[in-house]
Short mmCIF file of C-alpha atoms in Angstrom, two decimals:
data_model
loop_
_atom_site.label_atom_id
_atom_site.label_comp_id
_atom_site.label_asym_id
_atom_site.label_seq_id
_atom_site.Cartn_x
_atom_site.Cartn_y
_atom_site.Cartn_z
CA UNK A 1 27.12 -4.01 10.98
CA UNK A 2 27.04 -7.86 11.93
CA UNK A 3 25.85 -7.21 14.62
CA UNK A 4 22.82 -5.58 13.29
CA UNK A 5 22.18 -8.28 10.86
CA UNK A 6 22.31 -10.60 13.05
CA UNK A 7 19.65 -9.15 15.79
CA UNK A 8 17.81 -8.57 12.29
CA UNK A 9 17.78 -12.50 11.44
CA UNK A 10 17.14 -13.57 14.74
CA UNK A 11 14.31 -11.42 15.15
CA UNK A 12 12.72 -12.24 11.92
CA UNK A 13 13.18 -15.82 12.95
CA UNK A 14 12.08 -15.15 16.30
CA UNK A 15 8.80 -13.07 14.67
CA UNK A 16 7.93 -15.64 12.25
CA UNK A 17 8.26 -18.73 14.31
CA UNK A 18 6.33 -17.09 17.06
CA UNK A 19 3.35 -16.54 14.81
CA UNK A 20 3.23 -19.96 13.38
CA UNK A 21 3.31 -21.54 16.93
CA UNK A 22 0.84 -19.48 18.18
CA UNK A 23 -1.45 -20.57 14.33
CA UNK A 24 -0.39 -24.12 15.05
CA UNK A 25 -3.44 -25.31 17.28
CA UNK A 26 -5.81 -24.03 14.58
CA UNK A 27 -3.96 -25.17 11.78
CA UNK A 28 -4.30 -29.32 10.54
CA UNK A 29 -0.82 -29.70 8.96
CA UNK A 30 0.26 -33.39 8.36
CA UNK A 31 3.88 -33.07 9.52
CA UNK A 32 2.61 -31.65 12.77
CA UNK A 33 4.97 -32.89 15.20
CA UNK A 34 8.39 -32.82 13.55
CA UNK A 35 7.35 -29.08 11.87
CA UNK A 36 6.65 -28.03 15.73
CA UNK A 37 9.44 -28.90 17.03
CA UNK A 38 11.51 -26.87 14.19
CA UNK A 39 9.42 -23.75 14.90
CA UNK A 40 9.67 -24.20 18.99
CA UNK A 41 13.63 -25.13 18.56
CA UNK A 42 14.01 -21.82 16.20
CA UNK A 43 12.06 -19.71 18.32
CA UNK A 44 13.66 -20.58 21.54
CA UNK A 45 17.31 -19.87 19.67
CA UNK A 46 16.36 -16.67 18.72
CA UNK A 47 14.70 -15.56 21.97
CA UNK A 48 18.15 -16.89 23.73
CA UNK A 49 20.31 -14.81 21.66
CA UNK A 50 18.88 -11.92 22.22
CA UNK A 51 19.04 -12.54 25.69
CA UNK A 52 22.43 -13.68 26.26
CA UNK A 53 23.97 -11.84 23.09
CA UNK A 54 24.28 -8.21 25.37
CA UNK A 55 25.42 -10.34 28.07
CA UNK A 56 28.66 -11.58 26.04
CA UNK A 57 29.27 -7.61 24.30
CA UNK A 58 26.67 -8.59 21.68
CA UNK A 59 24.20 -5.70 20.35
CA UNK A 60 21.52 -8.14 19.53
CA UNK A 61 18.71 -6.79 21.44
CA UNK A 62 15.16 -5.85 19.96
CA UNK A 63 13.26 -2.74 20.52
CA UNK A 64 9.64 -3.60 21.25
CA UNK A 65 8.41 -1.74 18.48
CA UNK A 66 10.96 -3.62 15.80
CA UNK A 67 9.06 -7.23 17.65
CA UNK A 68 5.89 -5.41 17.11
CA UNK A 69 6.33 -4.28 13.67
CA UNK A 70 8.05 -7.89 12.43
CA UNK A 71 5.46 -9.32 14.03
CA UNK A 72 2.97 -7.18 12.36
CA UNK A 73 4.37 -7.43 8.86
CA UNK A 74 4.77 -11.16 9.04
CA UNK A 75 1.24 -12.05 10.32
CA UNK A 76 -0.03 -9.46 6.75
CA UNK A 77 2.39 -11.27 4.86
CA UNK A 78 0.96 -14.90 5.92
CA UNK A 79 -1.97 -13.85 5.48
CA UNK A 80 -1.86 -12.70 2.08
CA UNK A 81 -0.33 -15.73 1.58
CA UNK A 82 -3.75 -17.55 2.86
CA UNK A 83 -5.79 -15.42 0.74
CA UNK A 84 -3.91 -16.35 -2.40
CA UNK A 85 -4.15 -19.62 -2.19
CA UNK A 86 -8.35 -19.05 -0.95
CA UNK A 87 -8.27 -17.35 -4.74
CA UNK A 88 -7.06 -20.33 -6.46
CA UNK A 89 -8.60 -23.06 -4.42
CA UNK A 90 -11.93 -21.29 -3.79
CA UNK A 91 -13.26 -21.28 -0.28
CA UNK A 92 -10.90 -22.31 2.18
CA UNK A 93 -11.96 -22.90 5.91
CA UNK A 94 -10.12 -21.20 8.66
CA UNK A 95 -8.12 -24.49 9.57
CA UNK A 96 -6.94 -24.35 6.35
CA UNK A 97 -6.04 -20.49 5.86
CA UNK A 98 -3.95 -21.25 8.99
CA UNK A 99 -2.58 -23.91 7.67
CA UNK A 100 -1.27 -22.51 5.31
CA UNK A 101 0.11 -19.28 7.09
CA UNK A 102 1.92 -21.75 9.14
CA UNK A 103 3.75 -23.32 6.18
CA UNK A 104 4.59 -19.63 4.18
CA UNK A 105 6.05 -18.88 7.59
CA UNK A 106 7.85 -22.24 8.43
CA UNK A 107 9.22 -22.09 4.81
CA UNK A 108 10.37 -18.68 5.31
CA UNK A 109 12.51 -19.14 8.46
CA UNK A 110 13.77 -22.21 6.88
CA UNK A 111 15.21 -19.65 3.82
CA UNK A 112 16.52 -17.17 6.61
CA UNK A 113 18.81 -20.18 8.61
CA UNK A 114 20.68 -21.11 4.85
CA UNK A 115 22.77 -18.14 5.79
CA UNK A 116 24.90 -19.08 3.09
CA UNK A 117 21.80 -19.23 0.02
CA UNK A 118 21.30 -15.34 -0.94
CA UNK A 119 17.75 -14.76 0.40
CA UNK A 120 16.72 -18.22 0.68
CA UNK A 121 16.51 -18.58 -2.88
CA UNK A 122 15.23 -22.04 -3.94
CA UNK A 123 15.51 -22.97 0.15
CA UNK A 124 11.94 -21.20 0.53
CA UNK A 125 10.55 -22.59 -2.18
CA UNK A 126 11.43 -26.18 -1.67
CA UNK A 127 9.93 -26.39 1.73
CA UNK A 128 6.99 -24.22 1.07
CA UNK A 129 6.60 -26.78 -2.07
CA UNK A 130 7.32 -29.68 -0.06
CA UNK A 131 4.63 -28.59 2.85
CA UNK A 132 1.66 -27.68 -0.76
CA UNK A 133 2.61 -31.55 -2.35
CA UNK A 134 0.24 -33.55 0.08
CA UNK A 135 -2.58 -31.22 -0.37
CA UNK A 136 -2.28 -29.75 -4.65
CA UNK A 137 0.13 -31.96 -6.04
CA UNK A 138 3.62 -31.52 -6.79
CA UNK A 139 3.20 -29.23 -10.23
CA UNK A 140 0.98 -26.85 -8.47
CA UNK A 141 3.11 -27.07 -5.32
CA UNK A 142 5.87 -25.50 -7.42
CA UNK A 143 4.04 -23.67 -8.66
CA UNK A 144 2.37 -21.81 -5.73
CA UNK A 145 5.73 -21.52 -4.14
CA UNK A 146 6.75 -19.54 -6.85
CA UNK A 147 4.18 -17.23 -6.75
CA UNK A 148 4.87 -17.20 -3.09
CA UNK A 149 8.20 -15.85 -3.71
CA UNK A 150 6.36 -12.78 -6.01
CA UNK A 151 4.21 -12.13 -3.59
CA UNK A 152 7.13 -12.18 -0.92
CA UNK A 153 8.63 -9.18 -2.94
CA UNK A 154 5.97 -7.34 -4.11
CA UNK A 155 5.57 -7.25 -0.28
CA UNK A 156 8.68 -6.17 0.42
CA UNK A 157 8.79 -3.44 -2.67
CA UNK A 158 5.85 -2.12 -0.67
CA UNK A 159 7.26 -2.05 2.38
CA UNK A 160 10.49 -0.07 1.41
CA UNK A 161 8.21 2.15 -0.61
CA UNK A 162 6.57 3.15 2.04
CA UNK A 163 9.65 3.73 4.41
CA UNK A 164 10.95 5.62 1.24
CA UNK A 165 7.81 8.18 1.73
CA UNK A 166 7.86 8.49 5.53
CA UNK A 167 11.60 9.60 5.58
CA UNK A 168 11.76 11.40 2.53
CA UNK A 169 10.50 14.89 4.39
CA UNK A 170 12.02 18.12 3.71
CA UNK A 171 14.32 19.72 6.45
CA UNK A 172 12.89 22.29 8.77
CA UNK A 173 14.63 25.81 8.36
CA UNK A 174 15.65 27.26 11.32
CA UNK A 175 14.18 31.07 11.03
CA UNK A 176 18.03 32.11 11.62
CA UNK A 177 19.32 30.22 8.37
CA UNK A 178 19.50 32.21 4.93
CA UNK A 179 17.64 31.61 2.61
CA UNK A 180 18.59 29.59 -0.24
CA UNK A 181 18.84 32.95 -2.37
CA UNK A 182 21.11 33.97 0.09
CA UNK A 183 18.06 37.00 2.36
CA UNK A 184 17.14 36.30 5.67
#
């Protein structure tokens, strides 16, 4: 079961760090460099331990549909994220909208690596709030982070809501098996 958490953390780290490096040369973020260098350093942990985890008798490999699907839910996530803040700042330009992808993401793998702060609580927040402050102020930087944070479970209600319908199918009788009234 560690195991499995763990190849789940790395490859949401992995996932999410990938996708803001690959936003970064269209965002304009003013703590470029040092925020790069976090995401690259992350990414490159995460990619190694999944390389040399089965190596050492560690099940922390990825299926390429789990990369595909992380990868998939985290660039919908971000950019949900984008539109919110386009709905309470009014037009934003692209730059901008990946801008700000790249922080909701940055702040996010920065909540999954305080392994010891129950879902990043407060961790998320802080850095997402930190990354708003130059550009809203530090009220509305709380602010937004918050509302990051609802919009980071109402994303994830939805996504177990929807696993909840796909697996939730009835069993196929086998044409041998009695009925439930007991007749073939």
């Amino acid at each position: 079961a560690l195991e499995r958490y763990l190849a789940e953390q790395a490859l949401a780290c992995f996932s999410a760090t990938t996708l803001a490096l690959a936003l970064f040369p269209l965002a304009n973020l003013p703590a470029g460099a040092p925020l790069l260098g976090m995401l690259a350093a992350v990414a490159t942990a995460a990619l190694a331990a999944a390389i040399v985890g089965p190596r050492l008798g560690i099940a922390l490999h990825w299926s390429l549909s789990a990369v595909f699907s992380m990868l998939g839910g985290h660039l919908l996530m971000a950019l949900g994220f984008a539109a919110m803040i386009a709905a309470l700042a009014g037009t934003i330009s692209a730059a901008d909208a990946a801008s700000y992808m790249v922080m909701f993401l940055a702040a996010g793998v920065a909540g999954l690596l305080v392994v010891f702060v129950p879902a990043g609580i407060g961790v998320r927040e802080a850095v997402l709030a930190g990354l708003l402050a130059p550009g809203f102020g530090v009220a509305p930087a709380i602010a937004i982070a918050l509302a990051a944070r609802v919009w980071l479970l109402a994303c994830e209600a939805a996504a177990f809501g929807l696993w909840w319908l796909a697996t939730r199918r009835r069993p196929i009788r086998s044409p041998d098996a009695p009925a439930a009234d007991g007749r073939r």
